[in-house]
Amino acid sequence: MSYLQKHPGITRSRVNNFVNDNQWKDVNIQAVLYDLKVGGKPHVQLEVWSAPGQSRPPFAHAVKQEFKTAKVGQMFGPSWTTHWFRVTVKIPEQFEGKPVQFLFDSNSEAMVWSADGEPIMGLTGGGGGERHVDYALTPCATASEPTRMFYVEVACNGLFGNGDYHQHPQDRDIYYRLSSAELAAPNLSAWALYHDLEVIVEMAGRLPQDSPRAWQALTAANDIVNAFEHTDPSSVDRARTVADQFFAVESSSASHQVYAIGNCHIDT
């Protein structure tokens, strides 16, 4: 029996520490998910207008109001209030040839709007599996990108309300911190490895624990951690090879074929 089989809990903890944004983020996969990041002026300019009370003003009304300078680290609230951000970004030359995203984390729910009032996408800040804070600006930046302006409507509530959503009434006095508002160039290969590993770890944890495939998944996840070195960019490709070999294994012809079909629900 291998060490991995004797102590599967230790291996699972090791793999989870490799993936998570925790105290090991400077040396685990989190360290290579972005090639570049910049924030603050002149690259990112933030202005905000806070709607009165718990009103939900439409776009046409909000953008005509007087906006004030805002910055990362500010707190916004209380619960159920709405805050409109006018965002002006200028992608610098060093992003040339790279995909560029705007990362905006208000630790709450938010909506990105175009300058002419088209809703573009929803954002969910904070931690957890629902986290989605990236808005794609361009798949490949040029050396002289135009200045872009758009709006972000921030709602001071989480995905399921404020505080414990089983509690009624919910907490009315929660404030949310704007944690990030920056331009980033994602490392697409590293993100592919991250998502592959998410699937492998889930398989290791959710398949029957005495099944060969569960052990194969845990072994592959451990091998990926062994192959990775945050100071060596080529190690990402070596680790992805391990993932590719794991996914290349086919089940028998008698096995069920299962298809996953997603749908966008109304507040996406």
mmCIF file with all atom_site columns, N, CA and C in Angstrom, residues 10 24 30 47 50 100 105 115 119 164 189 204 215 217 224 234 245 263-264 267:
data_model
loop_
_atom_site.group_PDB
_atom_site.id
_atom_site.type_symbol
_atom_site.label_atom_id
_atom_site.label_alt_id
_atom_site.label_comp_id
_atom_site.label_asym_id
_atom_site.label_entity_id
_atom_site.label_seq_id
_atom_site.pdbx_PDB_ins_code
_atom_site.Cartn_x
_atom_site.Cartn_y
_atom_site.Cartn_z
_atom_site.occupancy
_atom_site.B_iso_or_equiv
_atom_site.pdbx_formal_charge
_atom_site.auth_seq_id
_atom_site.auth_comp_id
_atom_site.auth_asym_id
_atom_site.auth_atom_id
_atom_site.pdbx_PDB_model_num
ATOM 1  N N  . ILE A 1 10  ? -4.021  13.614 4.299   1.00 0.00 ? 10  ILE A N  1
ATOM 2  C CA . ILE A 1 10  ? -2.861  14.506 4.182   1.00 0.00 ? 10  ILE A CA 1
ATOM 3  C C  . ILE A 1 10  ? -2.689  14.948 2.734   1.00 0.00 ? 10  ILE A C  1
ATOM 4  N N  . TRP A 1 24  ? -0.401  30.122 1.351   1.00 0.00 ? 24  TRP A N  1
ATOM 5  C CA . TRP A 1 24  ? 0.583   29.595 0.403   1.00 0.00 ? 24  TRP A CA 1
ATOM 6  C C  . TRP A 1 24  ? 0.453   30.212 -0.977  1.00 0.00 ? 24  TRP A C  1
ATOM 7  N N  . GLN A 1 30  ? -1.873  29.934 -7.324  1.00 0.00 ? 30  GLN A N  1
ATOM 8  C CA . GLN A 1 30  ? -2.353  31.320 -7.312  1.00 0.00 ? 30  GLN A CA 1
ATOM 9  C C  . GLN A 1 30  ? -1.269  32.299 -7.754  1.00 0.00 ? 30  GLN A C  1
ATOM 10 N N  . GLU A 1 47  ? -14.805 56.555 -9.830  1.00 0.00 ? 47  GLU A N  1
ATOM 11 C CA . GLU A 1 47  ? -15.690 57.577 -9.269  1.00 0.00 ? 47  GLU A CA 1
ATOM 12 C C  . GLU A 1 47  ? -16.975 56.884 -8.844  1.00 0.00 ? 47  GLU A C  1
ATOM 13 N N  . SER A 1 50  ? -23.572 57.361 -4.721  1.00 0.00 ? 50  SER A N  1
ATOM 14 C CA . SER A 1 50  ? -24.364 56.480 -3.873  1.00 0.00 ? 50  SER A CA 1
ATOM 15 C C  . SER A 1 50  ? -25.822 56.899 -3.914  1.00 0.00 ? 50  SER A C  1
ATOM 16 N N  . VAL A 1 100 ? -6.675  40.921 -21.615 1.00 0.00 ? 100 VAL A N  1
ATOM 17 C CA . VAL A 1 100 ? -6.756  41.840 -20.474 1.00 0.00 ? 100 VAL A CA 1
ATOM 18 C C  . VAL A 1 100 ? -8.148  41.786 -19.858 1.00 0.00 ? 100 VAL A C  1
ATOM 19 N N  . ASP A 1 105 ? -13.740 43.608 -7.320  1.00 0.00 ? 105 ASP A N  1
ATOM 20 C CA . ASP A 1 105 ? -14.282 42.826 -6.215  1.00 0.00 ? 105 ASP A CA 1
ATOM 21 C C  . ASP A 1 105 ? -14.809 43.761 -5.136  1.00 0.00 ? 105 ASP A C  1
ATOM 22 N N  . ALA A 1 115 ? -21.002 52.103 -21.451 1.00 0.00 ? 115 ALA A N  1
ATOM 23 C CA . ALA A 1 115 ? -21.165 53.551 -21.345 1.00 0.00 ? 115 ALA A CA 1
ATOM 24 C C  . ALA A 1 115 ? -22.493 54.025 -21.908 1.00 0.00 ? 115 ALA A C  1
ATOM 25 N N  . PRO A 1 119 ? -26.553 46.457 -20.185 1.00 0.00 ? 119 PRO A N  1
ATOM 26 C CA . PRO A 1 119 ? -26.021 45.568 -19.147 1.00 0.00 ? 119 PRO A CA 1
ATOM 27 C C  . PRO A 1 119 ? -25.125 44.512 -19.781 1.00 0.00 ? 119 PRO A C  1
ATOM 28 N N  . ASP A 1 164 ? -27.020 35.830 7.434   1.00 0.00 ? 164 ASP A N  1
ATOM 29 C CA . ASP A 1 164 ? -27.653 34.519 7.370   1.00 0.00 ? 164 ASP A CA 1
ATOM 30 C C  . ASP A 1 164 ? -28.998 34.644 6.655   1.00 0.00 ? 164 ASP A C  1
ATOM 31 N N  . SER A 1 189 ? -2.846  29.422 -19.692 1.00 0.00 ? 189 SER A N  1
ATOM 32 C CA . SER A 1 189 ? -2.415  28.051 -19.459 1.00 0.00 ? 189 SER A CA 1
ATOM 33 C C  . SER A 1 189 ? -2.535  27.696 -17.983 1.00 0.00 ? 189 SER A C  1
ATOM 34 N N  . ALA A 1 204 ? -11.789 13.066 -6.996  1.00 0.00 ? 204 ALA A N  1
ATOM 35 C CA . ALA A 1 204 ? -11.127 12.342 -5.908  1.00 0.00 ? 204 ALA A CA 1
ATOM 36 C C  . ALA A 1 204 ? -11.972 12.353 -4.644  1.00 0.00 ? 204 ALA A C  1
ATOM 37 N N  . TRP A 1 215 ? -8.913  6.859  -6.574  1.00 0.00 ? 215 TRP A N  1
ATOM 38 C CA . TRP A 1 215 ? -7.488  6.828  -6.238  1.00 0.00 ? 215 TRP A CA 1
ATOM 39 C C  . TRP A 1 215 ? -6.646  7.387  -7.379  1.00 0.00 ? 215 TRP A C  1
ATOM 40 N N  . ALA A 1 217 ? -7.556  9.707  -9.407  1.00 0.00 ? 217 ALA A N  1
ATOM 41 C CA . ALA A 1 217 ? -7.727  11.165 -9.368  1.00 0.00 ? 217 ALA A CA 1
ATOM 42 C C  . ALA A 1 217 ? -6.838  11.778 -8.289  1.00 0.00 ? 217 ALA A C  1
ATOM 43 N N  . ILE A 1 224 ? 0.404   16.452 -10.000 1.00 0.00 ? 224 ILE A N  1
ATOM 44 C CA . ILE A 1 224 ? 0.374   17.819 -10.524 1.00 0.00 ? 224 ILE A CA 1
ATOM 45 C C  . ILE A 1 224 ? 1.088   18.767 -9.571  1.00 0.00 ? 224 ILE A C  1
ATOM 46 N N  . SER A 1 234 ? 7.570   26.846 -17.314 1.00 0.00 ? 234 SER A N  1
ATOM 47 C CA . SER A 1 234 ? 7.376   25.619 -18.085 1.00 0.00 ? 234 SER A CA 1
ATOM 48 C C  . SER A 1 234 ? 6.757   24.502 -17.241 1.00 0.00 ? 234 SER A C  1
ATOM 49 N N  . GLN A 1 245 ? -3.215  13.326 -19.282 1.00 0.00 ? 245 GLN A N  1
ATOM 50 C CA . GLN A 1 245 ? -3.114  11.870 -19.236 1.00 0.00 ? 245 GLN A CA 1
ATOM 51 C C  . GLN A 1 245 ? -4.235  11.271 -18.392 1.00 0.00 ? 245 GLN A C  1
ATOM 52 N N  . ASN A 1 263 ? -27.457 26.342 -17.941 1.00 0.00 ? 263 ASN A N  1
ATOM 53 C CA . ASN A 1 263 ? -28.391 27.387 -18.376 1.00 0.00 ? 263 ASN A CA 1
ATOM 54 C C  . ASN A 1 263 ? -28.132 28.648 -17.575 1.00 0.00 ? 263 ASN A C  1
ATOM 55 N N  . CYS A 1 264 ? -28.411 29.789 -18.180 1.00 0.00 ? 264 CYS A N  1
ATOM 56 C CA . CYS A 1 264 ? -28.260 31.082 -17.506 1.00 0.00 ? 264 CYS A CA 1
ATOM 57 C C  . CYS A 1 264 ? -29.591 31.455 -16.898 1.00 0.00 ? 264 CYS A C  1
ATOM 58 N N  . ASP A 1 267 ? -31.009 36.230 -13.222 1.00 0.00 ? 267 ASP A N  1
ATOM 59 C CA . ASP A 1 267 ? -30.197 37.330 -12.697 1.00 0.00 ? 267 ASP A CA 1
ATOM 60 C C  . ASP A 1 267 ? -28.729 37.204 -13.067 1.00 0.00 ? 267 ASP A C  1
#
